[in-house]
Coordinates of C-alpha atoms in Angstrom, one line a residue:
M1 CA -58.2 -14.9 -28.4
S2 CA -56.1 -14.9 -25.2
I3 CA -53.6 -12.1 -24.4
S4 CA -50.7 -14.5 -24.5
S5 CA -51.5 -15.8 -28.0
S6 CA -51.9 -12.3 -29.2
L7 CA -48.5 -11.3 -27.9
R8 CA -47.0 -14.3 -29.6
E9 CA -48.5 -13.3 -32.9
R10 CA -47.1 -9.8 -32.6
A11 CA -43.6 -10.8 -31.5
P12 CA -40.9 -9.6 -34.0
D13 CA -38.7 -11.9 -36.0
F14 CA -35.1 -12.0 -34.6
T15 CA -32.1 -12.4 -36.9
R16 CA -28.4 -12.6 -35.9
V17 CA -26.1 -9.7 -36.8
D18 CA -23.5 -10.3 -39.4
P19 CA -20.0 -10.0 -37.8
D20 CA -18.9 -8.0 -40.7
A21 CA -21.4 -5.3 -39.7
V22 CA -19.6 -4.8 -36.4
R23 CA -17.1 -2.0 -36.6
I24 CA -14.7 -1.1 -33.8
G25 CA -13.7 2.5 -34.3
K26 CA -10.2 3.9 -34.2
D27 CA -10.9 5.9 -31.0
I28 CA -10.7 2.6 -29.0
I29 CA -6.9 3.1 -29.1
E30 CA -7.1 6.3 -27.3
I31 CA -9.5 4.8 -24.7
L32 CA -7.1 2.0 -24.0
T33 CA -4.0 4.3 -23.6
T34 CA -4.5 7.9 -22.2
G35 CA -8.1 7.2 -21.2
M36 CA -7.2 4.0 -19.2
Y37 CA -4.4 5.2 -16.9
V38 CA -4.4 8.2 -14.7
S39 CA -0.7 8.6 -14.1
P40 CA 1.8 8.1 -16.9
V41 CA 4.3 6.2 -14.7
T42 CA 1.6 3.4 -14.5
I43 CA 2.9 2.1 -17.8
F44 CA 6.0 0.8 -16.0
R45 CA 3.8 -1.2 -13.7
E46 CA 2.1 -2.8 -16.8
Y47 CA 5.3 -3.7 -18.5
I48 CA 6.9 -5.1 -15.2
Q49 CA 3.7 -7.0 -14.6
N50 CA 4.0 -8.6 -18.1
A51 CA 7.6 -9.3 -17.5
A52 CA 6.8 -11.1 -14.2
D53 CA 4.2 -13.2 -16.0
S54 CA 6.8 -14.2 -18.7
I55 CA 9.2 -15.2 -16.0
D56 CA 6.6 -17.3 -14.3
A57 CA 6.0 -19.0 -17.7
A58 CA 9.7 -19.6 -18.1
R59 CA 9.8 -21.2 -14.6
A60 CA 6.8 -23.4 -15.5
N61 CA 8.5 -24.5 -18.7
G62 CA 11.8 -25.4 -16.9
L63 CA 13.8 -22.5 -18.3
L64 CA 14.3 -21.2 -14.8
G65 CA 14.7 -23.2 -11.5
R66 CA 11.6 -23.5 -9.3
G67 CA 12.8 -21.0 -6.8
Q68 CA 15.0 -19.0 -9.1
C69 CA 14.2 -15.3 -9.4
G70 CA 13.9 -13.9 -13.0
E71 CA 15.7 -10.8 -14.0
V72 CA 14.1 -7.5 -15.2
S73 CA 15.9 -4.4 -15.9
V74 CA 14.8 -0.8 -16.7
A75 CA 17.5 1.2 -18.5
F76 CA 17.4 4.8 -19.5
D77 CA 19.1 6.8 -22.4
H78 CA 18.5 10.5 -21.5
A79 CA 20.2 11.8 -24.6
A80 CA 18.0 9.7 -26.9
R81 CA 15.0 10.0 -24.5
S82 CA 14.4 6.3 -24.5
V83 CA 13.7 3.5 -22.0
V84 CA 14.3 -0.2 -22.4
I85 CA 12.6 -2.8 -20.1
R86 CA 14.0 -6.3 -20.6
D87 CA 13.3 -9.6 -18.9
N88 CA 14.6 -13.1 -19.2
G89 CA 11.2 -14.7 -19.3
A90 CA 9.9 -17.3 -21.8
G91 CA 9.7 -14.8 -24.7
I92 CA 7.4 -15.4 -27.6
S93 CA 8.0 -17.7 -30.6
G94 CA 8.5 -15.9 -33.8
K95 CA 5.5 -17.6 -35.5
N96 CA 3.2 -16.4 -32.7
V97 CA 4.4 -12.8 -32.3
A98 CA 1.9 -11.1 -34.6
D99 CA -1.1 -13.1 -33.3
I100 CA -0.2 -12.3 -29.6
L101 CA 1.2 -8.8 -29.8
L102 CA -1.4 -7.4 -32.3
A103 CA -4.4 -8.8 -30.4
I104 CA -6.1 -5.9 -28.7
G105 CA -8.1 -7.0 -25.7
G106 CA -7.6 -10.6 -26.5
S107 CA -5.0 -12.2 -24.2
Q108 CA -4.1 -15.8 -24.1
K109 CA -3.4 -15.5 -20.3
R110 CA -7.1 -15.2 -19.4
G111 CA -8.2 -18.2 -17.3
T112 CA -4.6 -18.7 -16.0
N113 CA -2.9 -17.6 -12.8
A114 CA -1.2 -14.7 -14.7
R115 CA -1.4 -11.2 -13.2
G116 CA -2.6 -9.6 -16.5
F117 CA -5.2 -11.1 -18.8
R118 CA -6.9 -8.4 -20.8
G119 CA -4.4 -7.8 -23.5
V120 CA -4.3 -4.0 -23.2
G121 CA -1.4 -3.3 -20.8
R122 CA 1.3 -3.4 -23.5
L123 CA -0.5 -0.6 -25.3
S124 CA -0.1 1.8 -22.4
G125 CA 3.1 3.3 -23.8
L126 CA 1.6 4.3 -27.1
A127 CA 0.5 7.7 -25.9
Y128 CA 3.8 8.7 -24.4
C129 CA 6.6 8.1 -27.1
R130 CA 7.4 8.6 -30.7
A131 CA 7.9 4.8 -31.3
L132 CA 7.2 1.7 -29.3
Q133 CA 9.0 -1.5 -30.1
F134 CA 8.7 -5.0 -28.8
R135 CA 11.6 -7.4 -29.3
T136 CA 11.5 -11.0 -28.3
K137 CA 13.1 -14.4 -28.8
A138 CA 11.9 -17.8 -27.5
A139 CA 14.2 -20.4 -26.2
G140 CA 15.8 -22.6 -28.9
E141 CA 15.2 -20.1 -31.7
N142 CA 17.9 -18.1 -33.4
K143 CA 15.9 -15.2 -34.6
I144 CA 14.7 -12.1 -32.8
T145 CA 11.3 -10.8 -33.9
S146 CA 10.2 -7.2 -33.5
V147 CA 6.9 -5.4 -33.6
T148 CA 7.4 -1.6 -34.0
W149 CA 4.6 0.9 -33.5
D150 CA 4.8 4.3 -35.2
C151 CA 3.1 6.1 -32.3
R152 CA 3.3 9.6 -33.9
G153 CA 1.7 8.3 -37.1
L154 CA -0.9 6.5 -35.1
R155 CA -1.9 9.6 -33.2
E156 CA -2.1 11.6 -36.4
R157 CA -4.5 9.0 -37.9
L158 CA -6.6 9.1 -34.7
A159 CA -6.8 12.9 -34.9
D160 CA -7.5 12.9 -38.7
A161 CA -11.2 13.5 -39.2
A162 CA -10.8 12.4 -42.8
F163 CA -9.5 9.0 -41.8
N164 CA -12.5 6.6 -42.0
G165 CA -10.7 3.3 -41.3
D166 CA -11.5 1.3 -38.2
V167 CA -9.0 0.2 -35.5
R168 CA -7.7 -2.6 -37.7
H169 CA -6.7 -0.2 -40.5
A170 CA -5.2 2.3 -38.0
V171 CA -3.0 -0.4 -36.5
A172 CA -2.1 -1.9 -39.8
D173 CA -0.9 1.4 -41.1
S174 CA 1.1 2.1 -38.0
V175 CA 2.9 -1.2 -37.2
M176 CA 5.9 -2.9 -38.8
L177 CA 7.1 -6.5 -38.3
S178 CA 10.8 -7.4 -38.7
E179 CA 13.2 -10.2 -38.0
E180 CA 16.9 -10.3 -37.2
K181 CA 19.4 -13.0 -36.5
G182 CA 20.0 -13.9 -32.9
D183 CA 23.3 -14.2 -31.1
G184 CA 23.2 -18.0 -31.3
R185 CA 22.5 -18.5 -27.7
G186 CA 19.4 -20.4 -26.6
E187 CA 18.4 -17.7 -24.1
S188 CA 14.9 -16.3 -24.3
F189 CA 13.9 -12.7 -23.5
F190 CA 11.3 -10.0 -24.1
E191 CA 12.2 -6.4 -24.4
V192 CA 10.1 -3.2 -24.5
R193 CA 11.6 -0.1 -26.0
L194 CA 10.1 3.4 -25.8
D195 CA 11.8 5.9 -28.1
G196 CA 11.3 9.7 -28.2
I197 CA 9.5 9.8 -24.9
A198 CA 7.3 12.9 -24.4
R199 CA 8.3 15.6 -22.0
L200 CA 5.9 15.6 -19.1
R201 CA 5.8 17.4 -15.8
N202 CA 9.1 16.7 -14.0
D203 CA 10.0 14.6 -17.0
A204 CA 8.2 11.7 -15.1
L205 CA 8.9 8.9 -17.6
L206 CA 12.7 9.6 -17.5
N207 CA 12.9 10.4 -13.8
E208 CA 14.9 7.4 -12.6
H209 CA 14.4 8.2 -8.9
Q210 CA 10.6 8.7 -9.2
I211 CA 10.2 5.5 -11.2
A212 CA 12.4 3.4 -8.9
G213 CA 10.4 4.6 -5.9
Y214 CA 7.1 3.9 -7.6
L215 CA 8.1 0.4 -8.7
A216 CA 9.5 -0.4 -5.2
Q217 CA 5.9 0.0 -3.9
V218 CA 4.0 -1.8 -6.7
A219 CA 6.3 -4.4 -8.4
P220 CA 6.7 -8.0 -7.2
V221 CA 10.1 -7.5 -5.7
S222 CA 11.7 -8.8 -2.4
F223 CA 12.1 -7.0 0.9
D224 CA 15.1 -4.9 1.7
A225 CA 17.8 -6.4 4.0
G226 CA 17.1 -3.5 6.4
F227 CA 13.7 -5.0 7.2
S228 CA 14.3 -7.8 9.7
F229 CA 10.7 -9.1 9.4
G230 CA 11.1 -9.6 5.6
Q231 CA 12.1 -13.2 5.7
Q232 CA 9.3 -14.1 8.1
I233 CA 6.7 -12.4 5.8
E234 CA 8.3 -14.0 2.7
K235 CA 7.9 -17.5 4.2
R236 CA 4.3 -16.9 5.2
L237 CA 3.4 -15.6 1.8
A238 CA 5.3 -18.4 0.0
D239 CA 3.3 -21.0 2.0
S240 CA 0.1 -19.3 0.6
G241 CA 1.3 -19.6 -3.0
R242 CA 2.8 -16.2 -3.6
P243 CA 4.8 -16.1 -6.8
V244 CA 8.6 -15.9 -6.6
P245 CA 9.7 -12.3 -6.6
I246 CA 11.7 -10.9 -9.5
N247 CA 15.1 -9.3 -9.3
L248 CA 14.4 -5.7 -10.6
T249 CA 17.0 -3.1 -11.4
V250 CA 16.3 0.4 -12.4
A251 CA 19.2 2.4 -13.9
G252 CA 21.5 -0.3 -12.6
K253 CA 20.3 -0.2 -9.0
T254 CA 18.4 -3.1 -7.4
V255 CA 14.9 -2.2 -6.3
H256 CA 13.5 -3.5 -3.0
R257 CA 10.2 -2.9 -1.2
P258 CA 10.5 0.3 0.8
Y259 CA 9.8 -1.2 4.2
K260 CA 12.6 -1.0 6.8
N261 CA 12.8 -1.4 10.6
E262 CA 13.3 2.4 10.9
L263 CA 12.3 5.2 8.5
P264 CA 12.9 8.8 9.6
F265 CA 10.1 11.2 8.8
P266 CA 11.3 13.9 6.3
N267 CA 11.7 17.3 8.0
A268 CA 10.5 16.0 11.3
R269 CA 11.9 14.6 14.6
H270 CA 9.8 11.4 14.4
T271 CA 11.1 8.1 13.2
L272 CA 8.9 5.1 12.1
R273 CA 10.1 2.2 14.1
I274 CA 8.4 -1.2 13.3
K275 CA 8.3 -3.3 16.5
E276 CA 6.3 -6.4 15.5
I277 CA 4.4 -8.1 12.7
E278 CA 0.8 -9.4 13.0
F279 CA -0.4 -11.8 10.3
V280 CA -4.1 -11.9 9.2
E281 CA -6.1 -14.3 7.2
L282 CA -9.5 -13.6 5.6
A283 CA -11.8 -16.4 4.3
D284 CA -13.6 -16.4 0.9
V285 CA -17.3 -17.1 0.7
D286 CA -16.6 -20.9 0.8
G287 CA -14.6 -20.7 4.0
S288 CA -11.2 -21.3 2.3
P289 CA -8.3 -18.7 2.6
G290 CA -9.3 -15.7 0.5
A291 CA -6.5 -13.4 1.4
V292 CA -3.5 -13.3 3.7
G293 CA -1.8 -10.2 4.9
W294 CA 0.4 -8.6 7.5
I295 CA 0.2 -5.5 9.7
A296 CA 3.4 -3.8 11.0
H297 CA 2.9 -2.4 14.4
H298 CA 4.9 0.7 15.4
D299 CA 4.6 3.6 17.9
Y300 CA 1.5 5.0 16.0
V301 CA 2.8 8.5 16.6
R302 CA 0.9 10.2 13.8
S303 CA -0.2 9.8 10.2
L304 CA 2.7 8.6 8.0
P305 CA 4.1 10.8 5.3
A306 CA 3.3 9.5 1.8
S307 CA 6.9 10.0 0.8
L308 CA 8.0 7.0 2.9
G309 CA 6.2 4.7 0.5
V310 CA 4.8 2.5 3.2
R311 CA 1.6 4.3 4.3
G312 CA -1.8 2.6 4.2
L313 CA -3.2 -0.9 4.1
R314 CA -2.4 -2.0 0.5
A315 CA -3.8 -4.7 -1.7
R316 CA -1.6 -7.0 -3.9
Y317 CA -2.7 -9.4 -6.5
G318 CA 0.0 -11.8 -7.8
D319 CA 2.2 -9.8 -5.5
T320 CA 1.6 -6.7 -7.7
Q321 CA -0.1 -3.8 -6.0
V322 CA -3.6 -2.9 -7.0
G323 CA -4.7 0.7 -6.4
E324 CA -3.0 3.2 -4.1
S325 CA -2.4 3.4 -0.4
N326 CA -5.9 4.7 0.1
L327 CA -7.7 1.7 -1.5
F328 CA -9.2 0.4 1.8
E329 CA -9.5 3.6 3.7
D330 CA -13.4 3.5 3.6
C331 CA -13.1 0.4 5.8
F332 CA -12.0 2.6 8.6
K333 CA -14.7 4.5 10.4
E334 CA -12.2 7.4 10.5
V335 CA -10.4 7.3 7.3
R336 CA -7.4 9.1 8.7
F337 CA -6.3 6.0 10.6
N338 CA -5.6 4.3 7.3
G339 CA -2.7 6.8 7.1
W340 CA -1.3 5.5 10.4
T341 CA -1.3 1.8 9.1
V342 CA 1.5 -0.1 7.6
G343 CA 0.6 -3.4 5.9
E344 CA -0.4 -5.5 2.9
L345 CA -3.2 -7.8 2.0
H346 CA -2.4 -10.4 -0.7
I347 CA -5.6 -11.6 -2.5
L348 CA -5.7 -15.4 -3.0
D349 CA -9.4 -15.7 -4.1
R350 CA -9.1 -15.6 -8.0
R351 CA -12.8 -14.5 -8.1
I352 CA -11.6 -11.1 -6.7
V353 CA -10.3 -9.6 -9.9
P354 CA -8.6 -6.3 -10.5
N355 CA -10.5 -3.9 -12.8
A356 CA -9.0 -2.9 -16.2
R357 CA -7.2 0.2 -14.7
R358 CA -6.0 -1.8 -11.7
D359 CA -6.9 1.0 -9.5
N360 CA -9.5 -1.2 -7.7
F361 CA -11.2 -4.5 -8.0
E362 CA -14.3 -5.5 -9.9
I363 CA -17.3 -5.2 -7.7
N364 CA -18.9 -8.5 -6.9
H365 CA -20.0 -10.4 -3.8
H366 CA -16.6 -12.0 -3.4
Y367 CA -15.0 -8.5 -3.1
Y368 CA -17.8 -7.4 -0.8
N369 CA -17.1 -10.4 1.5
L370 CA -13.5 -9.2 1.7
L371 CA -14.5 -5.6 2.6
V372 CA -16.9 -6.8 5.3
Q373 CA -14.1 -8.7 7.0
L374 CA -11.7 -5.8 6.7
G375 CA -14.1 -3.7 8.9
P376 CA -13.1 -5.4 12.3
L377 CA -9.5 -5.4 11.2
A378 CA -9.6 -1.7 10.6
A379 CA -11.4 -1.2 14.0
K380 CA -8.6 -3.1 15.7
I381 CA -6.0 -0.9 14.1
T382 CA -7.9 2.2 15.0
Q383 CA -8.1 1.1 18.7
R384 CA -4.4 0.5 18.7
C385 CA -3.9 4.0 17.3
R386 CA -6.1 5.5 20.1
S387 CA -4.4 3.4 22.8
A388 CA -1.0 4.5 21.6
S389 CA -2.1 8.1 21.8
V390 CA -3.5 7.8 25.3
A391 CA -0.2 6.0 26.4
R392 CA 1.9 8.6 24.7
N393 CA 0.0 11.5 26.4
A394 CA 0.3 9.7 29.8
A395 CA 4.0 9.2 29.3
Q396 CA 4.6 12.8 28.5
I397 CA 2.6 13.9 31.6
I398 CA 4.6 11.5 33.7
R399 CA 7.9 12.7 32.3
N400 CA 6.9 16.3 33.0
V401 CA 6.1 15.4 36.7
I402 CA 9.4 13.6 37.0
A403 CA 11.3 16.5 35.5
A404 CA 9.5 19.2 37.7
T405 CA 9.8 17.1 40.9
T406 CA 13.5 16.3 40.3
A407 CA 14.2 20.0 39.6
R408 CA 12.5 21.0 42.9
L409 CA 14.4 18.4 44.9
R410 CA 17.7 19.8 43.6
E411 CA 16.9 23.2 45.0
R412 CA 18.2 24.0 48.5
R413 CA 15.0 25.7 49.7
S414 CA 12.9 24.0 52.4
F415 CA 9.4 22.7 51.7
D416 CA 6.2 23.8 53.4
R417 CA 3.5 21.3 54.0
A418 CA 1.3 22.5 51.2
E419 CA 4.0 22.3 48.5
L420 CA 5.2 18.9 49.6
S421 CA 1.6 17.6 49.6
R422 CA 1.2 18.8 46.1
L423 CA 4.4 17.1 44.9
K424 CA 3.4 13.8 46.6
S425 CA -0.1 14.0 45.0
A426 CA 1.4 14.6 41.6
V427 CA 3.8 11.7 41.9
H428 CA 0.9 9.5 43.1
S429 CA -1.3 10.6 40.2
A430 CA 1.5 10.0 37.7
T431 CA 2.0 6.4 39.1
T432 CA -1.6 5.7 38.4
K433 CA -1.3 7.0 34.9
A434 CA 1.7 4.8 34.2
K435 CA -0.7 1.8 34.1
R436 CA -2.0 3.2 30.7
I437 CA 1.3 2.7 29.0
D438 CA 1.3 -0.5 27.0
D439 CA 5.0 -0.7 26.3
A440 CA 6.4 -2.7 29.3
A441 CA 9.9 -1.3 29.1
T442 CA 8.7 2.3 29.1
R443 CA 6.2 1.6 31.8
R444 CA 8.9 0.0 34.0
E445 CA 11.3 2.8 33.5
L446 CA 8.8 5.5 34.5
E447 CA 7.5 3.5 37.5
Q448 CA 11.0 3.0 38.8
A449 CA 11.7 6.8 38.5
L450 CA 8.4 7.7 40.3
T451 CA 9.2 5.2 43.1
R452 CA 12.5 6.8 43.7
L453 CA 10.9 10.2 43.8
A454 CA 8.1 9.1 46.1
K455 CA 10.7 7.6 48.5
K456 CA 12.7 10.9 48.5
L457 CA 9.6 12.9 49.2
T458 CA 8.6 10.8 52.2
Q459 CA 12.1 11.5 53.7
I460 CA 11.5 15.3 53.7
S461 CA 10.4 17.1 56.9
P462 CA 8.3 20.1 55.8
K463 CA 7.9 23.4 57.6
R464 CA 4.8 23.8 59.8
G465 CA 1.8 25.2 57.9
A466 CA -1.3 24.3 56.0
S467 CA -1.4 21.2 53.9
A468 CA -2.9 20.8 50.4
V469 CA -4.6 17.8 49.0
A470 CA -5.5 17.2 45.4
L471 CA -9.2 17.6 44.7
E472 CA -9.4 14.1 43.0
E473 CA -7.9 12.5 46.0
A474 CA -10.3 14.3 48.4
A475 CA -13.2 13.3 46.1
A476 CA -12.1 9.6 46.1
L477 CA -12.0 9.7 50.0
V478 CA -15.5 11.2 50.2
S479 CA -16.9 8.6 47.9
K480 CA -15.3 5.8 49.9
L481 CA -16.1 7.1 53.4
V482 CA -19.5 8.8 53.1
T483 CA -22.1 6.1 52.8
N484 CA -25.0 8.4 51.8
R485 CA -24.6 8.8 48.1
E486 CA -26.6 12.0 47.9
Q487 CA -24.5 13.6 50.6
A488 CA -21.3 12.4 49.0
R489 CA -22.2 14.0 45.6
E490 CA -23.2 17.2 47.4
L491 CA -19.9 17.4 49.3
I492 CA -17.8 16.7 46.2
A493 CA -19.7 19.3 44.3
R494 CA -19.0 21.9 46.9
L495 CA -15.4 21.0 47.1
R496 CA -15.1 21.5 43.3
K497 CA -16.8 24.8 43.6
L498 CA -14.3 25.9 46.3
C499 CA -11.5 25.0 43.9
E500 CA -12.9 27.1 41.0

C-alpha cells in the first residue's frame, strides 16, 4: 500500500457546524465599546462620520442639491448631562430601523463609498452614558422611530456572572423600540442622544471647547476663511472626488478646519506663517491616483505645538481623519521632523482601508505601496527643515554683524588698521553667508545692508599700524597662490596653529 493511499484511508470525516451551535458571548459588547476606542471623545468622530454618510445618501437620493452641504449639530445640556447630535441626512425608514440599528457588526454600507462600514461605530457611546437613543425619520414618512438603549442595565448584565445569555439576549433585555407622530413635514433626519453622561477627567464628553477642537481636526468640514489657500485646496480635492464637506456646529458655533495663514505659538514669540502650498499625488499599485495631498510650507522655525491642531502629516479617508498627527512619523528618518510638517494626505485607493479603531489602516500591500512613496516626500520635507535652519542661522549671524558694525561706525573713535580689517572681513564673510538664505526678500534686504556697510568701511582712513586678516581669507589665498599642495597644507596648518 502506498503512503498516499494510507493517508486517504486515515483522513477524518468532516461535517459542517450547526449555526445554532455558534454562540456570541455578551462580552462582545464591551470589546466593541470601551475596548475599541482609546479616547472617549472618539465617539463624536464616529457619530459625525455616520451623519456625513447619511448626508451623502440624501444627496444621492435627490434630497439635497449636488453641491449642497448637509447640516450637523452637536448640542449640550449641562444640567441634564446630555448631548444631542443631529443631521439632516436621509434618515432610516421606520420599517428598517430595527434591522439596521440592531445589527451588530453587520452594516449595509459595506461595499459602498461610505466612510463607515463595520456597523459598530454607533455602539461607541454605550459605555459613557446612562441611556443612548437613536431617533430618525425618512423623507415622506410622518412618524419618528426611536431605538433606546438602557446602557446602565446593559452594563449590569455584562457584569453579572449569573447572567448566562448571549449577546442577543443582553441586547433584547436592554433595548426598547418606540414610535411617535412626526411634525407633518417631509424632512428626514437622524438624531443621537446620550443622556446621563459619565463624569470623566475634565468632563471630556461635555467639554464643548475640547470637542469642537477635536472635531475641527477630524471631521469633514470646510477650511476657515482665515486660510487663504483653502479654496485652492478645496478645488484640487473636489477634482479628485472628495465628498462635499458638512456644515458642523458645536454648541451653536460653526466648526472649521484649524488651518490659518498665521497661528501664534502659545506662550512663545514664534508665529506659524504659511507661505505656500505644494500639492502631491501618489499612485496606487496599478498606476492610477492612489492618494492626493498638500503640504503647507512655512518658516520651519521649530516643531509645532500640538495645541495648534495642525501639526504633522495627517491621513484622511472620505475626508475624515484616520489616526493621529503622528500616523506617518515612521516615514521620516528622524521622526521629529513630522512635528515640523503641516499637511494632509487624502486616500483615494479604496483598497487602503481604515482598521476597526480608525487609528491606522489595515496592513496590506496597497498600504505598503503608499508608505514606500511617502519616504521620499518625508525626506524632501526634512531637507527643507534643515535648509531653513541653515538659512535662519546665517541670517542671524549676518544681522549680528550688521548690528555690531553699525554700532561701531556710530562711535566717534578713530579706527586702527587691524580693527578696520576685521570689520571688512566680517562684512565680506557675512555677504558670502547671505547666499544660503532661500527667501529672496530677506536675502536682498541683508545684502543691501551689507553693501552699504562695505561702502562706508572703504571710505575710512585708518591710523597707521598692523593689519589683521581673517584666517579663512588667508587660507583661501594660500590655496589659490601656492601651487605645491603639500606646502599649501603645511602653511595653512601653521597659520591655524598661530591663531590658537
